[in-house]
Short mmCIF file of C-alpha atoms and ligand atoms in Angstrom, two decimals:
data_model
loop_
_atom_site.label_atom_id
_atom_site.label_comp_id
_atom_site.label_asym_id
_atom_site.label_seq_id
_atom_site.Cartn_x
_atom_site.Cartn_y
_atom_site.Cartn_z
CA GLU A 1 -31.50 -23.46 2.19
CA ALA A 2 -31.70 -23.01 6.11
CA ALA A 3 -28.04 -23.93 6.18
CA LEU A 4 -27.17 -21.59 3.51
CA GLN A 5 -28.89 -18.67 5.71
CA GLU A 6 -26.81 -19.60 8.70
CA GLU A 7 -23.40 -18.82 7.39
CA GLN A 8 -21.62 -15.69 8.30
CA PHE A 9 -19.93 -13.22 5.87
CA ILE A 10 -17.82 -10.14 5.91
CA GLY A 11 -17.64 -7.57 3.05
CA THR A 12 -14.35 -5.68 2.33
CA ILE A 13 -13.66 -2.53 0.49
CA ASP A 14 -10.17 -2.78 -0.98
CA GLN A 15 -9.29 0.67 -2.56
CA GLY A 16 -5.87 0.35 -4.19
CA THR A 17 -3.79 2.55 -6.55
CA THR A 18 -5.05 1.16 -9.73
CA SER A 19 -8.42 -0.35 -8.79
CA SER A 20 -11.17 -0.60 -6.22
CA ARG A 21 -12.81 -3.87 -5.21
CA PHE A 22 -15.50 -5.07 -2.91
CA ILE A 23 -15.14 -8.71 -1.85
CA ILE A 24 -17.49 -10.73 0.30
CA PHE A 25 -15.72 -13.43 2.37
CA ASP A 26 -17.21 -16.34 4.26
CA ALA A 27 -15.84 -17.28 7.74
CA PHE A 28 -13.13 -19.57 6.09
CA GLY A 29 -11.70 -16.65 4.23
CA THR A 30 -13.09 -17.77 0.84
CA PRO A 31 -14.35 -15.01 -1.44
CA VAL A 32 -18.16 -15.73 -2.49
CA ALA A 33 -18.74 -12.57 -4.38
CA SER A 34 -16.63 -9.67 -5.75
CA HIS A 35 -16.49 -6.82 -8.07
CA GLN A 36 -13.56 -4.75 -9.31
CA ILE A 37 -13.35 -1.31 -11.11
CA GLU A 38 -10.18 0.37 -12.50
CA PHE A 39 -10.25 4.12 -12.30
CA GLU A 40 -8.08 6.93 -13.96
CA ASN A 41 -4.61 7.61 -12.72
CA ILE A 42 -3.85 11.27 -13.54
CA TYR A 43 -0.25 12.37 -14.34
CA PRO A 44 -0.68 16.16 -14.98
CA GLU A 45 3.09 16.82 -15.05
CA SER A 46 6.37 14.75 -14.88
CA GLY A 47 6.32 13.29 -11.39
CA TRP A 48 2.94 14.29 -10.55
CA HIS A 49 0.35 11.69 -9.78
CA GLU A 50 -3.27 12.26 -8.75
CA HIS A 51 -6.66 10.66 -8.21
CA ASP A 52 -10.05 12.14 -8.41
CA PRO A 53 -11.46 11.62 -4.85
CA ALA A 54 -15.07 11.59 -6.23
CA GLU A 55 -14.12 8.85 -8.61
CA LEU A 56 -12.48 6.77 -5.88
CA LEU A 57 -15.66 6.98 -3.84
CA SER A 58 -17.96 6.19 -6.83
CA SER A 59 -15.89 3.17 -7.84
CA VAL A 60 -16.16 1.71 -4.44
CA GLU A 61 -19.96 2.54 -4.37
CA GLN A 62 -20.35 0.59 -7.57
CA CYS A 63 -18.21 -2.30 -6.38
CA ILE A 64 -20.42 -2.51 -3.22
CA GLU A 65 -23.62 -2.63 -5.31
CA HIS A 66 -22.35 -5.13 -7.86
CA ALA A 67 -20.85 -7.68 -5.51
CA THR A 68 -23.77 -7.41 -3.11
CA ARG A 69 -26.15 -8.23 -5.93
CA GLN A 70 -24.03 -11.20 -6.90
CA PHE A 71 -24.18 -12.28 -3.25
CA LEU A 72 -27.93 -12.00 -3.12
CA GLU A 73 -28.36 -13.81 -6.45
CA LYS A 74 -26.57 -16.81 -4.86
CA GLY A 75 -29.34 -17.14 -2.39
CA TYR A 76 -27.80 -15.39 0.65
CA ASN A 77 -29.46 -12.69 2.66
CA LYS A 78 -27.99 -9.15 3.36
CA VAL A 79 -28.14 -9.65 7.18
CA GLN A 80 -25.61 -12.48 6.88
CA ILE A 81 -22.97 -9.81 6.17
CA LYS A 82 -22.01 -9.21 9.69
CA ALA A 83 -19.45 -6.50 9.25
CA ILE A 84 -17.60 -4.42 6.68
CA GLY A 85 -13.73 -3.90 6.63
CA ILE A 86 -11.93 -1.33 4.57
CA THR A 87 -8.42 -1.28 3.43
CA THR A 88 -6.91 1.43 1.26
CA GLN A 89 -3.77 2.72 -0.45
CA ARG A 90 -1.70 4.45 2.07
CA GLU A 91 -0.16 8.12 2.38
CA THR A 92 -2.34 9.46 -0.53
CA THR A 93 -3.62 12.80 0.89
CA VAL A 94 -6.95 14.32 0.31
CA CYS A 95 -8.30 17.58 1.89
CA TRP A 96 -11.91 18.76 1.93
CA ASP A 97 -14.02 21.70 2.98
CA ILE A 98 -15.69 20.80 6.33
CA ASN A 99 -18.61 23.10 5.38
CA THR A 100 -19.45 21.38 2.11
CA GLY A 101 -17.75 17.95 2.51
CA GLU A 102 -16.28 18.46 -0.93
CA PRO A 103 -12.55 18.02 -1.86
CA LEU A 104 -10.45 21.15 -2.38
CA TYR A 105 -8.08 19.47 -4.76
CA ASN A 106 -7.41 16.09 -6.16
CA ALA A 107 -5.77 13.38 -3.93
CA VAL A 108 -1.94 13.48 -4.21
CA VAL A 109 -0.96 9.89 -4.60
CA TRP A 110 1.78 8.18 -2.74
CA PRO A 111 4.43 7.83 -5.45
CA ASP A 112 4.05 11.58 -6.46
CA THR A 113 7.46 13.38 -6.36
CA ARG A 114 6.35 16.98 -6.88
CA THR A 115 7.62 17.47 -3.36
CA THR A 116 11.40 16.64 -4.14
CA ALA A 117 12.44 20.44 -3.71
CA ILE A 118 10.47 20.80 -0.48
CA VAL A 119 12.01 17.73 0.97
CA ARG A 120 15.54 19.01 0.26
CA GLU A 121 14.47 22.21 1.98
CA LEU A 122 12.97 20.41 4.99
CA LYS A 123 16.09 18.24 5.39
CA GLN A 124 18.01 21.47 6.30
CA MET A 125 15.49 22.46 9.07
CA PRO A 126 16.24 22.18 12.76
CA GLY A 127 14.64 18.94 14.18
CA ALA A 128 14.90 17.09 10.82
CA ASP A 129 17.19 14.56 12.35
CA GLU A 130 14.91 13.62 15.05
CA LEU A 131 11.85 12.83 12.92
CA ARG A 132 12.70 9.18 12.14
CA ASP A 133 12.92 8.19 15.86
CA LEU A 134 9.51 9.78 16.61
CA CYS A 135 7.55 8.44 13.70
CA GLY A 136 9.61 5.64 12.08
CA LEU A 137 9.86 7.37 8.66
CA PRO A 138 12.71 9.14 6.90
CA LEU A 139 11.96 12.52 5.50
CA SER A 140 11.11 11.80 1.74
CA THR A 141 8.57 12.54 -0.95
CA TYR A 142 6.50 9.67 0.32
CA PRO A 143 4.53 10.53 3.58
CA SER A 144 1.36 12.59 3.67
CA SER A 145 2.89 15.42 5.74
CA VAL A 146 5.08 16.44 2.92
CA LYS A 147 2.14 16.27 0.36
CA PHE A 148 0.08 18.54 2.60
CA TYR A 149 3.10 20.96 2.96
CA TRP A 150 3.07 21.22 -0.79
CA LEU A 151 -0.71 21.73 -1.04
CA TYR A 152 -0.73 24.49 1.60
CA ARG A 153 2.02 26.29 -0.33
CA ASN A 154 0.75 25.81 -3.85
CA VAL A 155 -3.07 25.67 -3.85
CA GLU A 156 -4.93 28.61 -3.05
CA ALA A 157 -8.21 26.88 -2.21
CA ILE A 158 -6.31 24.79 0.46
CA LYS A 159 -4.34 27.82 2.03
CA ASN A 160 -7.58 29.87 2.37
CA ALA A 161 -9.52 27.01 3.89
CA TYR A 162 -6.51 26.37 6.24
CA ASP A 163 -6.32 30.04 7.29
CA GLU A 164 -10.12 30.01 7.78
CA SER A 165 -9.97 26.79 9.93
CA ARG A 166 -12.45 24.93 7.60
CA ILE A 167 -10.26 22.16 6.19
CA ALA A 168 -10.29 18.43 6.97
CA PHE A 169 -7.27 16.32 6.32
CA GLY A 170 -7.49 12.66 5.34
CA THR A 171 -5.76 9.62 3.87
CA ILE A 172 -8.02 7.58 1.63
CA ASP A 173 -9.50 5.45 4.48
CA THR A 174 -10.53 8.73 6.16
CA TRP A 175 -12.09 10.12 3.07
CA LEU A 176 -14.12 7.02 1.99
CA ILE A 177 -15.17 6.34 5.70
CA TYR A 178 -16.40 10.10 5.95
CA LYS A 179 -18.34 9.89 2.64
CA LEU A 180 -19.77 6.41 3.10
CA ASN A 181 -21.20 7.50 6.44
CA GLY A 182 -22.95 10.41 4.79
CA GLY A 183 -20.35 13.13 4.92
CA ILE A 184 -21.22 16.37 6.80
CA ALA A 185 -24.38 14.90 8.17
CA ALA A 186 -22.62 12.22 10.20
CA ASN A 187 -19.29 13.75 10.29
CA VAL A 188 -17.36 10.54 10.99
CA HIS A 189 -13.65 11.81 10.73
CA VAL A 190 -11.40 8.95 11.72
CA THR A 191 -8.29 6.91 10.69
CA ASP A 192 -6.88 3.76 12.14
CA THR A 193 -3.29 3.58 13.61
CA THR A 194 -1.86 1.79 10.63
CA ASN A 195 -2.86 4.54 8.18
CA ALA A 196 -2.03 7.27 10.54
CA SER A 197 1.51 5.82 11.03
CA ARG A 198 2.20 6.79 7.24
CA THR A 199 1.33 10.48 7.69
CA MET A 200 4.48 11.38 9.63
CA PHE A 201 2.10 13.19 12.05
CA MET A 202 1.85 10.37 14.49
CA ASN A 203 4.20 9.29 17.14
CA LEU A 204 5.01 5.65 16.63
CA HIS A 205 5.53 4.89 20.40
CA THR A 206 2.21 6.52 21.62
CA CYS A 207 0.15 5.97 18.42
CA GLN A 208 -1.18 9.60 18.86
CA TYR A 209 -0.51 12.92 17.07
CA ASP A 210 2.79 14.40 18.19
CA ASP A 211 3.22 18.07 18.78
CA LYS A 212 6.89 18.02 17.67
CA LEU A 213 6.00 16.40 14.41
CA LEU A 214 3.06 18.76 13.75
CA ALA A 215 5.21 21.89 14.73
CA PHE A 216 7.98 20.55 12.27
CA PHE A 217 5.47 20.74 9.29
CA GLY A 218 3.95 24.01 10.66
CA ILE A 219 0.60 22.40 11.36
CA ASP A 220 -1.92 24.05 13.69
CA LYS A 221 -4.35 21.60 14.93
CA ASN A 222 -6.93 24.26 15.29
CA LYS A 223 -6.74 25.02 11.67
CA LEU A 224 -6.29 21.62 10.03
CA LYS A 225 -8.81 19.06 11.36
CA LEU A 226 -6.96 15.87 11.71
CA PRO A 227 -8.89 12.56 11.89
CA LYS A 228 -9.16 10.94 15.21
CA ILE A 229 -6.66 7.91 15.56
CA VAL A 230 -8.48 4.68 16.54
CA PRO A 231 -7.56 0.92 16.65
CA SER A 232 -7.89 -1.08 13.33
CA SER A 233 -10.68 -3.19 14.67
CA HIS A 234 -13.52 -1.36 16.40
CA MET A 235 -17.20 -1.73 16.89
CA GLU A 236 -18.36 1.91 16.83
CA ALA A 237 -15.47 4.30 15.62
CA PHE A 238 -15.86 3.87 11.82
CA GLY A 239 -19.67 4.16 11.65
CA ALA A 240 -21.86 2.58 9.11
CA LEU A 241 -22.94 2.83 5.54
CA ALA A 242 -25.50 5.54 5.09
CA TYR A 243 -26.91 4.50 1.78
CA GLY A 244 -26.87 1.77 -0.90
CA LEU A 245 -27.71 -1.86 -0.75
CA LEU A 246 -25.72 -2.38 2.54
CA LYS A 247 -27.11 0.69 4.18
CA GLY A 248 -26.83 0.39 7.92
CA HIS A 249 -24.11 -2.16 7.83
CA LYS A 250 -21.34 -1.25 10.25
CA ILE A 251 -17.64 -0.73 9.25
CA THR A 252 -15.70 -2.43 12.03
CA GLY A 253 -12.21 -2.94 10.59
CA CYS A 254 -9.75 -0.59 8.89
CA LEU A 255 -6.18 -1.13 7.87
CA GLY A 256 -3.62 0.39 5.46
CA ASP A 257 -3.33 -2.03 2.47
CA GLN A 258 0.05 -3.43 3.34
CA SER A 259 -0.76 -3.91 6.86
CA ALA A 260 -4.00 -5.76 5.62
CA ALA A 261 -1.95 -8.00 3.36
CA LEU A 262 0.34 -8.93 6.27
CA VAL A 263 -2.99 -9.88 8.45
CA GLY A 264 -4.29 -11.55 5.34
CA GLN A 265 -1.24 -13.78 5.24
CA CYS A 266 -1.61 -14.41 8.90
CA GLY A 267 1.72 -12.88 9.82
CA PHE A 268 0.76 -12.60 13.40
CA ARG A 269 4.08 -13.72 14.94
CA PRO A 270 7.32 -11.82 15.16
CA GLY A 271 9.48 -12.97 12.30
CA HIS A 272 6.56 -13.58 9.90
CA ALA A 273 6.91 -11.51 6.69
CA LYS A 274 5.02 -10.91 3.37
CA ASN A 275 5.88 -9.23 0.13
CA THR A 276 3.02 -7.71 -1.87
CA TYR A 277 3.60 -7.07 -5.57
CA GLY A 278 1.04 -4.49 -6.57
CA THR A 279 1.55 -0.98 -8.17
CA GLY A 280 4.47 -0.80 -5.87
CA CYS A 281 6.04 -3.64 -3.86
CA PHE A 282 5.96 -3.71 -0.01
CA MET A 283 7.72 -6.17 2.30
CA LEU A 284 6.36 -6.17 5.90
CA TYR A 285 8.14 -7.94 8.71
CA ASN A 286 6.36 -8.37 12.10
CA VAL A 287 8.80 -7.28 14.89
CA GLY A 288 6.22 -7.65 17.80
CA ASN A 289 5.01 -5.06 20.17
CA LYS A 290 7.90 -2.63 20.22
CA PRO A 291 8.84 -0.61 17.24
CA VAL A 292 12.23 -1.21 15.58
CA ILE A 293 13.81 1.98 14.17
CA SER A 294 15.81 0.88 11.20
CA GLN A 295 19.45 1.61 10.75
CA TYR A 296 19.49 0.21 7.19
CA GLY A 297 16.85 2.19 5.23
CA LEU A 298 13.70 0.51 6.11
CA LEU A 299 10.57 2.00 7.63
CA ALA A 300 9.14 1.45 11.05
CA THR A 301 5.38 1.20 10.85
CA VAL A 302 2.32 -0.07 12.83
CA ALA A 303 1.55 -3.52 11.33
CA TYR A 304 -1.82 -3.75 12.94
CA ASP A 305 -3.64 -2.65 16.07
CA PHE A 306 -6.67 -4.88 17.21
CA GLY A 307 -7.47 -2.85 20.28
CA ALA A 308 -9.11 -5.19 22.59
CA LYS A 309 -6.77 -7.90 21.30
CA GLY A 310 -3.81 -6.28 22.83
CA LYS A 311 -1.02 -3.69 22.11
CA PRO A 312 -0.33 -2.61 18.71
CA THR A 313 2.02 -4.76 16.60
CA TYR A 314 4.88 -3.26 14.71
CA ALA A 315 6.64 -4.06 11.47
CA LEU A 316 9.84 -3.18 9.57
CA GLU A 317 8.80 -2.21 6.13
CA GLY A 318 10.71 -2.13 2.74
CA SER A 319 8.87 0.01 0.28
CA VAL A 320 9.45 -0.22 -3.45
CA ALA A 321 7.78 2.55 -5.42
CA VAL A 322 7.48 0.85 -8.79
CA ALA A 323 6.57 -2.80 -9.40
CA GLY A 324 3.35 -3.47 -11.29
CA SER A 325 3.38 0.08 -12.31
CA GLY A 326 6.56 -0.65 -14.38
CA VAL A 327 4.64 -3.27 -16.31
CA LYS A 328 1.78 -0.71 -16.79
CA PHE A 329 4.47 1.66 -18.11
CA LEU A 330 5.54 -0.94 -20.79
CA MET A 331 1.91 -1.30 -21.70
CA ASN A 332 0.49 2.14 -21.63
CA ASN A 333 3.51 4.32 -22.50
CA MET A 334 5.65 2.02 -24.64
CA GLY A 335 2.90 -0.15 -26.30
CA PHE A 336 4.99 -3.33 -25.59
CA ILE A 337 1.85 -5.47 -24.52
CA LYS A 338 -1.95 -5.08 -24.53
CA HIS A 339 -2.55 -6.54 -21.01
CA SER A 340 -0.41 -6.70 -17.88
CA SER A 341 -0.46 -10.49 -17.87
CA LYS A 342 1.12 -10.63 -21.26
CA ILE A 343 4.48 -9.25 -19.76
CA THR A 344 5.52 -12.91 -18.76
CA GLU A 345 5.07 -14.13 -22.43
CA LEU A 346 7.08 -11.14 -23.67
CA ALA A 347 9.79 -11.81 -21.13
CA GLU A 348 10.03 -15.41 -22.19
CA THR A 349 10.78 -14.58 -25.76
CA VAL A 350 14.36 -14.25 -24.66
CA PRO A 351 16.38 -16.57 -22.39
CA ASP A 352 17.75 -13.80 -20.12
CA ASN A 353 18.00 -10.04 -19.72
CA GLY A 354 20.79 -9.89 -22.41
CA GLY A 355 22.83 -7.50 -20.27
CA VAL A 356 19.89 -5.02 -19.71
CA VAL A 357 19.33 -3.50 -16.22
CA PHE A 358 16.25 -1.27 -15.79
CA VAL A 359 16.37 0.93 -12.65
CA THR A 360 12.63 1.76 -12.69
CA ALA A 361 13.14 4.84 -10.47
CA PHE A 362 10.00 6.66 -11.70
CA SER A 363 9.49 8.09 -8.23
CA GLY A 364 13.05 8.27 -7.16
CA LEU A 365 14.10 5.12 -5.32
CA PHE A 366 12.37 4.32 -1.97
CA ALA A 367 13.83 1.55 0.39
CA PRO A 368 16.59 0.96 1.29
CA TYR A 369 18.05 3.57 -0.80
CA TRP A 370 15.91 6.70 -0.55
CA ILE A 371 17.33 8.53 -3.59
CA ASP A 372 14.73 11.24 -4.35
CA ASP A 373 16.49 12.52 -7.52
CA ALA A 374 17.11 9.05 -9.03
CA LYS A 375 15.31 8.73 -12.49
CA GLY A 376 14.33 5.71 -14.47
CA THR A 377 17.40 4.50 -16.27
CA LEU A 378 18.04 1.71 -18.73
CA PHE A 379 21.61 0.32 -18.80
CA GLY A 380 23.19 -2.11 -21.18
CA ILE A 381 21.30 -1.45 -24.48
CA THR A 382 22.96 -2.62 -27.58
CA ALA A 383 21.85 -3.37 -31.10
CA HIS A 384 21.04 -6.95 -29.72
CA THR A 385 18.52 -5.53 -27.22
CA GLN A 386 14.81 -6.74 -27.84
CA ARG A 387 11.66 -5.69 -26.01
CA GLY A 388 11.80 -9.10 -24.28
CA HIS A 389 14.94 -8.12 -22.62
CA ILE A 390 13.43 -4.81 -21.31
CA ALA A 391 10.36 -6.83 -20.10
CA ARG A 392 12.63 -9.13 -18.14
CA ALA A 393 14.66 -6.20 -16.83
CA THR A 394 11.41 -4.56 -15.60
CA LEU A 395 10.43 -7.58 -13.72
CA GLU A 396 13.81 -8.09 -12.22
CA ALA A 397 14.08 -4.54 -10.96
CA THR A 398 11.39 -5.28 -8.30
CA CYS A 399 13.24 -8.59 -7.52
CA TYR A 400 16.55 -6.86 -7.06
CA GLN A 401 14.94 -4.18 -4.73
CA THR A 402 13.35 -6.99 -2.68
CA LYS A 403 16.77 -8.55 -2.26
CA ALA A 404 18.28 -5.19 -1.04
CA ILE A 405 15.38 -4.95 1.36
CA LEU A 406 15.79 -8.38 2.59
CA ASP A 407 19.38 -7.89 3.25
CA ALA A 408 18.52 -4.67 5.28
CA MET A 409 15.91 -6.57 7.34
CA GLU A 410 18.51 -9.32 8.29
CA LYS A 411 20.83 -6.64 9.46
CA ASP A 412 18.15 -4.84 11.36
CA SER A 413 16.36 -7.84 12.95
CA GLY A 414 19.39 -10.13 13.26
CA HIS A 415 17.36 -12.96 11.63
CA LYS A 416 17.49 -14.69 8.24
CA LEU A 417 14.06 -15.24 6.48
CA GLU A 418 13.49 -18.86 5.58
CA GLY A 419 10.70 -18.20 3.11
CA LEU A 420 8.82 -15.39 1.67
CA ALA A 421 5.05 -15.33 1.39
CA VAL A 422 3.81 -13.24 -1.60
CA ASP A 423 0.66 -11.79 -3.10
CA GLY A 424 -0.35 -8.80 -5.30
CA GLY A 425 -1.13 -8.46 -9.04
CA MET A 426 2.52 -8.96 -10.28
CA SER A 427 2.91 -12.08 -8.26
CA ASN A 428 0.59 -13.62 -10.91
CA SER A 429 3.79 -13.90 -13.10
CA ASP A 430 5.36 -17.28 -12.48
CA LEU A 431 8.57 -16.09 -14.19
CA CYS A 432 8.76 -13.01 -11.84
CA MET A 433 8.26 -15.20 -8.74
CA GLN A 434 10.89 -17.79 -9.98
CA THR A 435 13.34 -14.84 -10.74
CA GLN A 436 12.60 -13.58 -7.19
CA ALA A 437 13.48 -17.02 -5.61
CA ASP A 438 16.66 -17.10 -7.73
CA ILE A 439 17.70 -13.68 -6.62
CA ILE A 440 17.15 -14.05 -2.98
CA SER A 441 18.08 -17.81 -2.79
CA ILE A 442 15.21 -18.69 -0.57
CA PRO A 443 11.86 -20.24 -1.47
CA VAL A 444 8.99 -17.96 -2.50
CA ASN A 445 5.50 -19.16 -1.61
CA ARG A 446 2.37 -17.90 -3.25
CA PRO A 447 -1.27 -18.57 -2.08
CA VAL A 448 -3.90 -19.69 -4.73
CA MET A 449 -6.27 -17.02 -3.07
CA ARG A 450 -4.27 -13.95 -3.52
CA GLU A 451 -6.67 -11.34 -2.15
CA SER A 452 -4.73 -11.21 1.01
CA THR A 453 -5.18 -7.49 1.32
CA ALA A 454 -8.90 -7.63 1.30
CA LEU A 455 -8.88 -10.71 3.61
CA GLY A 456 -6.83 -8.76 6.13
CA ALA A 457 -9.40 -6.11 6.32
CA ALA A 458 -12.13 -8.79 6.65
CA ILE A 459 -10.12 -10.18 9.59
CA ALA A 460 -9.95 -6.88 11.25
CA ALA A 461 -13.68 -6.39 10.93
CA GLY A 462 -14.48 -9.93 11.96
CA PHE A 463 -12.56 -9.72 15.07
CA ALA A 464 -14.62 -6.66 16.21
CA VAL A 465 -17.93 -8.50 15.75
CA GLY A 466 -16.73 -11.82 17.18
CA ILE A 467 -16.61 -14.01 13.97
CA TRP A 468 -13.09 -14.93 15.15
CA LYS A 469 -11.83 -14.67 18.57
CA GLU A 470 -8.13 -15.72 18.58
CA PHE A 471 -5.30 -15.46 16.01
CA ASP A 472 -4.80 -19.17 16.44
CA GLU A 473 -8.23 -19.80 14.79
CA LEU A 474 -6.91 -18.10 11.64
CA MET A 475 -3.40 -19.66 11.35
CA GLU A 476 -4.60 -22.27 8.99
CA MET A 477 -6.55 -19.96 6.85
CA ASN A 478 -5.25 -19.83 3.23
CA LYS A 479 -2.41 -22.19 4.18
CA GLU A 480 -3.06 -25.03 1.83
CA ASP A 481 -2.87 -24.60 -1.93
CA ARG A 482 0.38 -22.65 -2.12
CA THR A 483 2.84 -22.71 -4.99
CA ILE A 484 6.34 -22.91 -3.92
CA PHE A 485 9.16 -21.37 -6.20
CA GLU A 486 12.43 -22.98 -5.20
CA PRO A 487 15.66 -21.06 -6.06
CA LYS A 488 17.17 -22.69 -9.22
CA ILE A 489 20.24 -20.73 -10.16
CA ASP A 490 23.45 -20.91 -8.15
CA LYS A 491 24.29 -18.27 -5.66
CA ALA A 492 27.35 -17.12 -7.42
CA LYS A 493 25.34 -16.16 -10.50
CA SER A 494 22.65 -14.41 -8.47
CA ALA A 495 25.28 -12.48 -6.64
CA ARG A 496 26.74 -11.43 -10.10
CA MET A 497 23.37 -10.28 -11.31
CA PHE A 498 22.67 -8.27 -8.03
CA LYS A 499 26.08 -6.55 -8.25
CA LYS A 500 25.24 -5.27 -11.81
CA TRP A 501 22.06 -3.86 -10.30
CA THR A 502 23.86 -2.25 -7.34
CA GLN A 503 26.27 -0.60 -9.87
CA ALA A 504 23.26 0.68 -11.98
CA VAL A 505 21.65 2.28 -8.84
CA ASP A 506 24.85 4.10 -8.25
CA MET A 507 24.68 5.46 -11.72
CA CYS A 508 21.07 6.60 -11.87
CA LYS A 509 21.11 9.61 -9.47
CA GLY A 510 21.55 13.34 -9.78
CA TRP A 511 19.81 13.54 -13.10
CA VAL A 512 17.81 16.83 -12.47
CA LEU A 513 15.17 17.60 -15.19
P1 ADP B 601 -2.86 -2.23 -6.37
O1 ADP B 601 -3.55 -2.72 -5.17
O2 ADP B 601 -1.69 -1.39 -6.21
O3 ADP B 601 -3.77 -1.53 -7.31
P2 ADP B 601 -2.82 -4.96 -7.45
O4 ADP B 601 -2.46 -5.88 -6.51
O5 ADP B 601 -4.02 -4.97 -7.79
O6 ADP B 601 -2.21 -3.38 -7.26
O7 ADP B 601 -1.91 -5.16 -8.76
C1 ADP B 601 -1.98 -4.40 -10.02
C2 ADP B 601 -0.66 -4.43 -10.59
O8 ADP B 601 -0.19 -5.80 -10.87
C3 ADP B 601 -0.66 -3.58 -11.92
O9 ADP B 601 0.32 -2.68 -11.87
C4 ADP B 601 -0.34 -4.53 -13.02
O10 ADP B 601 0.51 -4.10 -14.03
C5 ADP B 601 0.27 -5.75 -12.27
N1 ADP B 601 -0.11 -7.13 -12.75
C6 ADP B 601 -1.32 -7.60 -12.87
N2 ADP B 601 -1.44 -8.89 -13.54
C7 ADP B 601 -0.16 -9.13 -13.76
C8 ADP B 601 0.60 -10.24 -14.39
N3 ADP B 601 -0.05 -11.27 -14.74
N4 ADP B 601 1.90 -10.11 -14.48
C9 ADP B 601 2.54 -9.06 -14.11
N5 ADP B 601 1.99 -8.01 -13.60
C10 ADP B 601 0.57 -8.00 -13.39
#
């Protein structure tokens, strides 16, 4: 009993695109209690994608209560939870009234493409060509700045609040931290460097807001309250939970979800990379302490910023908008399967894709293509085509985009990756991971403990309170117990498959609804 009470733990809030989780980790990175809740994804019109900010918050609150109760039932004590980390979906934009603390509109979610026309317009404006060098991101429908631009122009409540200087801007980390601290009473309005690097308001080199960027989007800082940018690991900045079972527990770590996954996979050295197959799929490649602005369609982003532990570390990122959401599409919209995990079984009813290629461009195509007006397109349908072929083609679409991203990363970095560490919901599919290895012709390795994203935020939080002191202490974490998928098909065949994909990408653009 006494020994049980001596162990130290960290709780992590993991707020993703499809679900929220709270996971309590021990000092070895092993989860001891967890709870997960799916919430509603709202698609009011074609290309629109929203979340209810109140539902995001309540799902997180419930996860904290349930997981903490589980933890207590195991005989542990609340004081053993030394810190709380938070990791969230990125770019998703929420605005609230600073007088009431209530949202002025639903959160506009990262794959939303209602901004396609605005992007076309913004690309013509003076200064558009300089943006990427300042912030690392190409002008597209993806970053928060463009989402806010739309909100200001189209939502009266937002325009009024802005004109009256009573509007706060946030990504989901900022919103949740604000609310969990008690809202207007505590008024904690912060974000970490990794989340801020996705807004397009932050200068990637200084890690502070950039007047040129703000001016480009017509933002007046006196009218729109922007969150203070702080390091991802910090003792004071993120405040503490104001209510609930863990009331008074400090939040000491905050990372965007993809950054958190890189940290959770211990990608601390330049050259380390990970690929997370969640709703979308995101590869991050650690490039060290200087940002690398991509010449081949990748994003430059902050990987993590542990404050006292040194300068910010940067990454090259390849973002794919549709991965697991393609599986959800086959389930919810097409009725092919009853549960996401059944996709593999369905795909295995046929030996190959039968000539079908599915460009799952539901949000246009992101990296490395950046084609805003691409639409989801199925090629190669014949009377022979079965659901299984389409299931395979859906899984393969993410694998091909990963291949295109890997090629771009090799060109930008001048290095060839020797292996790919993976995680995320869709990495549960052995078939998908084997296909991935086949298409990129390098081994894919998958940990048994796949909650890398949550673990990354726990690491950020744990560093702040001294549970861990050096990166080296973590290098062995989650290294054993990995499944390796070796490439099995010959390179000529994978090159042929990839060529078909490239041809399909060329043919899926310019279809204006
Ligand atoms: P997020 O953090 O973006 O919400 P997760 O990492 O939780 O994402 O993964 C959820 C996604 O993974 C869903 O889109 C779901 O369709 C997909 N998924 C979950 N399990 C499987 C599986 N066994 N095979 C294929 N896809 C899966």
